[in-house]
Tab-separated table of C-alpha atoms in Angstrom:
chain	number	residue	atom	x	y	z
A	63	MET	CA	-24.728	-8.625	-5.491
A	64	ALA	CA	-21.403	-10.363	-5.191
A	65	ILE	CA	-19.401	-7.148	-4.520
A	66	GLY	CA	-18.503	-8.322	-1.105
A	67	LYS	CA	-16.368	-11.225	-2.078
A	68	ARG	CA	-13.073	-11.558	-0.280
A	69	LEU	CA	-9.795	-11.208	-2.273
A	70	ARG	CA	-6.604	-12.865	-1.641
A	71	GLY	CA	-3.356	-10.735	-1.535
A	72	ALA	CA	-0.068	-11.783	-2.971
A	73	MET	CA	2.748	-11.344	-0.478
A	74	ALA	CA	6.108	-9.621	-0.431
A	75	SER	CA	9.311	-11.081	-1.518
A	76	THR	CA	11.009	-10.639	1.883
A	77	GLY	CA	9.509	-13.945	3.066
A	78	LEU	CA	5.842	-13.712	2.547
A	79	VAL	CA	2.708	-15.479	3.642
A	80	LEU	CA	-0.750	-15.152	2.166
A	81	GLY	CA	-3.586	-13.026	3.760
A	82	MET	CA	-7.053	-12.179	3.134
A	83	GLY	CA	-8.537	-8.637	2.499
A	84	VAL	CA	-11.472	-7.213	4.208
A	85	GLY	CA	-14.858	-7.526	2.378
A	86	LEU	CA	-15.834	-4.645	0.083
A	87	GLY	CA	-19.236	-4.533	1.790
A	88	MET	CA	-17.498	-3.523	5.005
A	89	GLY	CA	-15.165	-0.916	3.168
A	90	VAL	CA	-17.816	1.282	1.629
A	91	GLY	CA	-17.902	3.588	4.550
A	92	LEU	CA	-13.976	3.910	4.592
A	93	GLY	CA	-14.204	4.515	0.846
A	94	MET	CA	-16.556	7.433	1.241
A	95	GLY	CA	-14.528	8.984	3.951
A	96	PHE	CA	-11.376	8.665	1.866
A	97	GLY	CA	-12.920	10.268	-1.165
A	98	MET	CA	-14.679	13.031	0.728
A	99	GLY	CA	-11.583	13.861	2.860
A	100	LEU	CA	-9.084	13.914	0.034
A	101	GLY	CA	-11.321	15.125	-2.858
A	102	LEU	CA	-10.141	12.345	-5.351
A	103	PRO	CA	-10.258	13.507	-9.042
A	104	ILE	CA	-13.120	12.269	-11.065
A	105	SER	CA	-12.551	10.719	-14.447
A	106	PRO	CA	-15.919	10.997	-16.411
A	107	GLY	CA	-16.931	8.097	-18.575
A	108	GLN	CA	-14.351	5.537	-16.944
A	109	ALA	CA	-15.522	4.700	-13.495
A	110	LEU	CA	-18.516	2.338	-12.635
A	111	GLU	CA	-20.911	4.366	-10.423
A	112	LEU	CA	-23.515	2.600	-8.401
A	113	ARG	CA	-25.725	4.115	-5.758
A	114	GLY	CA	-23.426	7.224	-5.805
A	115	ALA	CA	-20.306	5.284	-5.111
A	116	THR	CA	-17.378	4.598	-7.568
A	117	TYR	CA	-16.097	1.093	-8.174
A	118	PHE	CA	-13.404	-0.715	-10.169
A	119	THR	CA	-15.078	-2.940	-12.852
A	120	LYS	CA	-11.954	-5.151	-12.640
A	121	PRO	CA	-10.155	-4.190	-9.400
A	122	PRO	CA	-6.518	-4.919	-8.586
A	123	TRP	CA	-6.284	-7.996	-6.388
A	124	SER	CA	-2.743	-8.196	-5.028
A	125	VAL	CA	0.154	-6.173	-3.675
A	126	ASP	CA	3.876	-6.945	-3.463
A	127	LEU	CA	5.982	-5.627	-0.627
A	128	ILE	CA	9.719	-5.561	-1.113
A	129	SER	CA	12.429	-4.356	1.164
A	130	TYR	CA	16.246	-5.006	1.034
A	131	GLN	CA	16.883	-3.966	4.617
A	132	THR	CA	15.369	-6.545	6.973
A	133	TYR	CA	17.275	-6.067	10.235
A	134	THR	CA	16.168	-4.318	13.404
A	135	TYR	CA	17.191	-0.649	13.667
A	136	GLN	CA	18.660	-0.420	10.101
A	137	THR	CA	18.560	3.267	9.119
A	138	ARG	CA	16.732	4.711	6.315
A	139	PRO	CA	15.080	1.593	4.992
A	140	GLU	CA	12.685	1.748	1.964
A	141	TYR	CA	9.418	-0.273	1.762
A	142	PHE	CA	8.204	-0.735	-1.885
A	143	PHE	CA	4.435	-1.367	-2.210
A	144	ARG	CA	3.815	-2.504	-5.807
A	145	VAL	CA	0.225	-2.598	-7.277
A	146	THR	CA	-0.706	-3.401	-10.885
A	147	LEU	CA	-3.947	-2.125	-12.603
A	148	ASP	CA	-5.717	-4.359	-14.926
A	149	PRO	CA	-6.276	-2.680	-18.442
A	150	ALA	CA	-9.899	-3.357	-17.950
A	151	ALA	CA	-9.928	-1.850	-14.420
A	152	GLY	CA	-12.755	0.576	-15.555
A	153	ALA	CA	-11.302	3.409	-13.448
A	154	PRO	CA	-7.851	4.972	-12.615
A	155	LEU	CA	-6.392	4.369	-9.289
A	156	GLY	CA	-6.957	7.387	-7.079
A	157	GLY	CA	-5.175	6.352	-3.953
A	158	LEU	CA	-4.284	3.597	-1.425
A	159	THR	CA	-4.369	3.090	2.264
A	160	ILE	CA	-1.689	1.052	3.930
A	161	SER	CA	-2.155	-0.114	7.533
A	162	GLN	CA	0.223	-1.933	9.887
A	163	THR	CA	-1.990	-4.697	11.194
A	164	ARG	CA	0.732	-6.815	12.886
A	165	GLY	CA	4.163	-6.459	14.346
A	166	VAL	CA	5.302	-5.884	17.930
A	167	ASP	CA	6.814	-2.495	17.375
A	168	ARG	CA	3.987	0.098	16.654
A	169	ASN	CA	6.191	3.204	17.435
A	170	PHE	CA	8.813	3.245	14.826
A	171	ALA	CA	8.615	6.604	12.858
A	172	TYR	CA	8.213	7.385	9.193
A	173	SER	CA	9.599	10.247	7.277
A	174	VAL	CA	6.223	10.917	5.668
A	175	ASP	CA	7.362	13.836	3.476
A	176	ARG	CA	9.877	11.497	1.699
A	177	THR	CA	7.120	9.236	0.325
A	178	THR	CA	7.496	8.819	-3.307
A	179	ALA	CA	5.797	6.912	-6.148
A	180	PHE	CA	6.820	5.722	-9.623
A	181	LEU	CA	5.382	3.885	-12.674
A	182	GLY	CA	6.728	0.672	-14.041
A	183	GLY	CA	10.284	-0.309	-13.294
A	184	THR	CA	11.528	-2.178	-10.295
A	185	PRO	CA	12.672	-1.021	-6.871
A	186	ARG	CA	16.330	-0.959	-8.004
A	187	ARG	CA	15.491	0.387	-11.365
A	188	GLU	CA	12.585	2.930	-10.833
A	189	GLY	CA	10.354	4.182	-13.535
A	190	PRO	CA	9.107	7.700	-14.016
A	191	LYS	CA	8.221	9.396	-10.750
A	192	ILE	CA	4.483	10.647	-10.380
A	193	PRO	CA	3.043	13.120	-7.889
A	194	VAL	CA	2.031	11.574	-4.587
A	195	GLN	CA	0.429	13.058	-1.439
A	196	ALA	CA	0.790	10.984	1.859
A	197	SER	CA	-0.427	11.411	5.440
A	198	PHE	CA	0.166	9.074	8.358
A	199	ASP	CA	-2.128	8.433	11.425
A	200	GLN	CA	-0.007	7.071	14.246
A	201	ALA	CA	-2.984	5.871	16.360
A	202	SER	CA	-4.131	3.551	13.563
A	203	ARG	CA	-0.689	3.147	11.944
A	204	THR	CA	-2.266	3.883	8.538
A	205	PHE	CA	-0.865	5.771	5.593
A	206	THR	CA	-3.331	7.502	3.326
A	207	ILE	CA	-1.816	7.756	-0.115
A	208	ARG	CA	-3.422	10.104	-2.765
A	209	PHE	CA	-2.346	10.419	-6.512
A	210	PRO	CA	-3.231	14.000	-7.715
A	211	GLU	CA	-2.921	12.542	-11.277
A	212	PRO	CA	-4.593	9.165	-11.100
A	213	VAL	CA	-2.776	6.097	-12.288
A	214	GLN	CA	-4.433	4.881	-15.426
A	215	PRO	CA	-5.525	1.183	-16.064
A	216	GLY	CA	-2.815	-1.096	-17.273
A	217	ASN	CA	-0.104	0.519	-15.304
A	218	THR	CA	1.995	-0.682	-12.447
A	219	VAL	CA	2.637	1.806	-9.579
A	220	THR	CA	5.041	1.451	-6.655
A	221	VAL	CA	4.665	3.570	-3.478
A	222	VAL	CA	7.886	3.865	-1.460
A	223	LEU	CA	7.461	4.411	2.375
A	224	ARG	CA	10.552	5.543	4.190
A	225	PRO	CA	10.815	4.890	7.892
A	226	TRP	CA	13.603	6.595	9.763
A	227	THR	CA	14.693	3.164	10.865
A	228	ASN	CA	13.440	-0.295	10.753
A	229	PRO	CA	11.327	-1.598	13.674
A	230	GLY	CA	13.429	-2.109	16.812
A	231	LEU	CA	11.978	-5.537	17.565
A	232	SER	CA	12.142	-8.601	15.320
A	233	ASP	CA	8.840	-9.943	14.156
A	234	THR	CA	6.656	-10.553	11.084
A	235	TYR	CA	4.985	-7.305	10.184
A	236	LEU	CA	1.769	-7.214	8.107
A	237	PHE	CA	0.437	-4.287	6.198
A	238	ALA	CA	-3.259	-4.249	4.964
A	239	VAL	CA	-3.554	-2.439	1.607
A	240	ASN	CA	-6.853	-1.141	-0.013
A	241	ALA	CA	-7.043	0.600	-3.404
A	242	PHE	CA	-9.437	3.265	-4.222
A	243	PRO	CA	-10.717	4.284	-7.753
A	244	ALA	CA	-10.715	7.858	-8.814
A	245	GLY	CA	-14.269	9.179	-8.582
A	246	PRO	CA	-16.960	10.294	-6.142
A	247	ASN	CA	-17.300	8.144	-2.964
A	248	PRO	CA	-14.583	5.528	-4.056
A	249	SER	CA	-15.323	2.033	-2.878
A	250	PRO	CA	-12.149	0.337	-1.700
A	251	SER	CA	-10.726	-2.873	-3.209
A	252	PRO	CA	-8.816	-4.954	-0.600
A	253	LEU	CA	-5.594	-6.078	-2.014
A	254	GLY	CA	-4.520	-8.305	0.953
A	255	TYR	CA	-1.320	-8.080	3.019
A	256	GLY	CA	2.261	-7.187	2.405
A	257	THR	CA	4.505	-8.959	4.666
A	258	LEU	CA	7.816	-7.725	6.072
A	259	ARG	CA	10.086	-10.012	8.130
A	260	ILE	CA	12.350	-8.112	10.419
A	261	TYR	CA	15.367	-10.098	11.993
A	262	ASN	CA	17.809	-9.440	14.762
A	263	PHE	CA	21.391	-9.421	13.710
A	264	GLY	CA	22.688	-12.996	14.048
A	265	ASP	CA	19.249	-14.607	13.634
A	266	LEU	CA	20.239	-16.127	10.278
A	267	ASN	CA	23.711	-17.256	11.373
């Protein structure tokens, strides 16, 4: 079965490069842990279930990362992760994981309780806010995002992460993003990498 194909991620508008997501076959265990740990809501009759796991029938395939604050140590920046669900996705979006996989500063802190999400709109013209639950693991630099009211197919959702400051070291920072359908033992769909370029003041002069 060709479930394990690799998917290409679209990159952020802050100077982006293309990356490849991890294979779905490698992500089944992660999906089971994600679903069991967070108790994702089940949407009967919508999700594709196979061998006790839930899959998207037409998964999202890319993520856009947008930030307007791209210098070291800028305070209260906002990182907008934007995901669009195909109308034929087959299951609502139950959650995301967002992991920093590259970038020399691995200690800059987030204000996790200020994480928000909205439907539609743009970063500077946000759509209606939706409930979101977020946790952050410092050791793996991974956010786990859960939507108590799953995002229905055909919608675009933007998750806003809010560090206290930008990284203190200039570099290209990569964030691997996986999407999880709402349902039992959700199997992750890798969306690729969002790219954030952080500059020192004066780098562009």
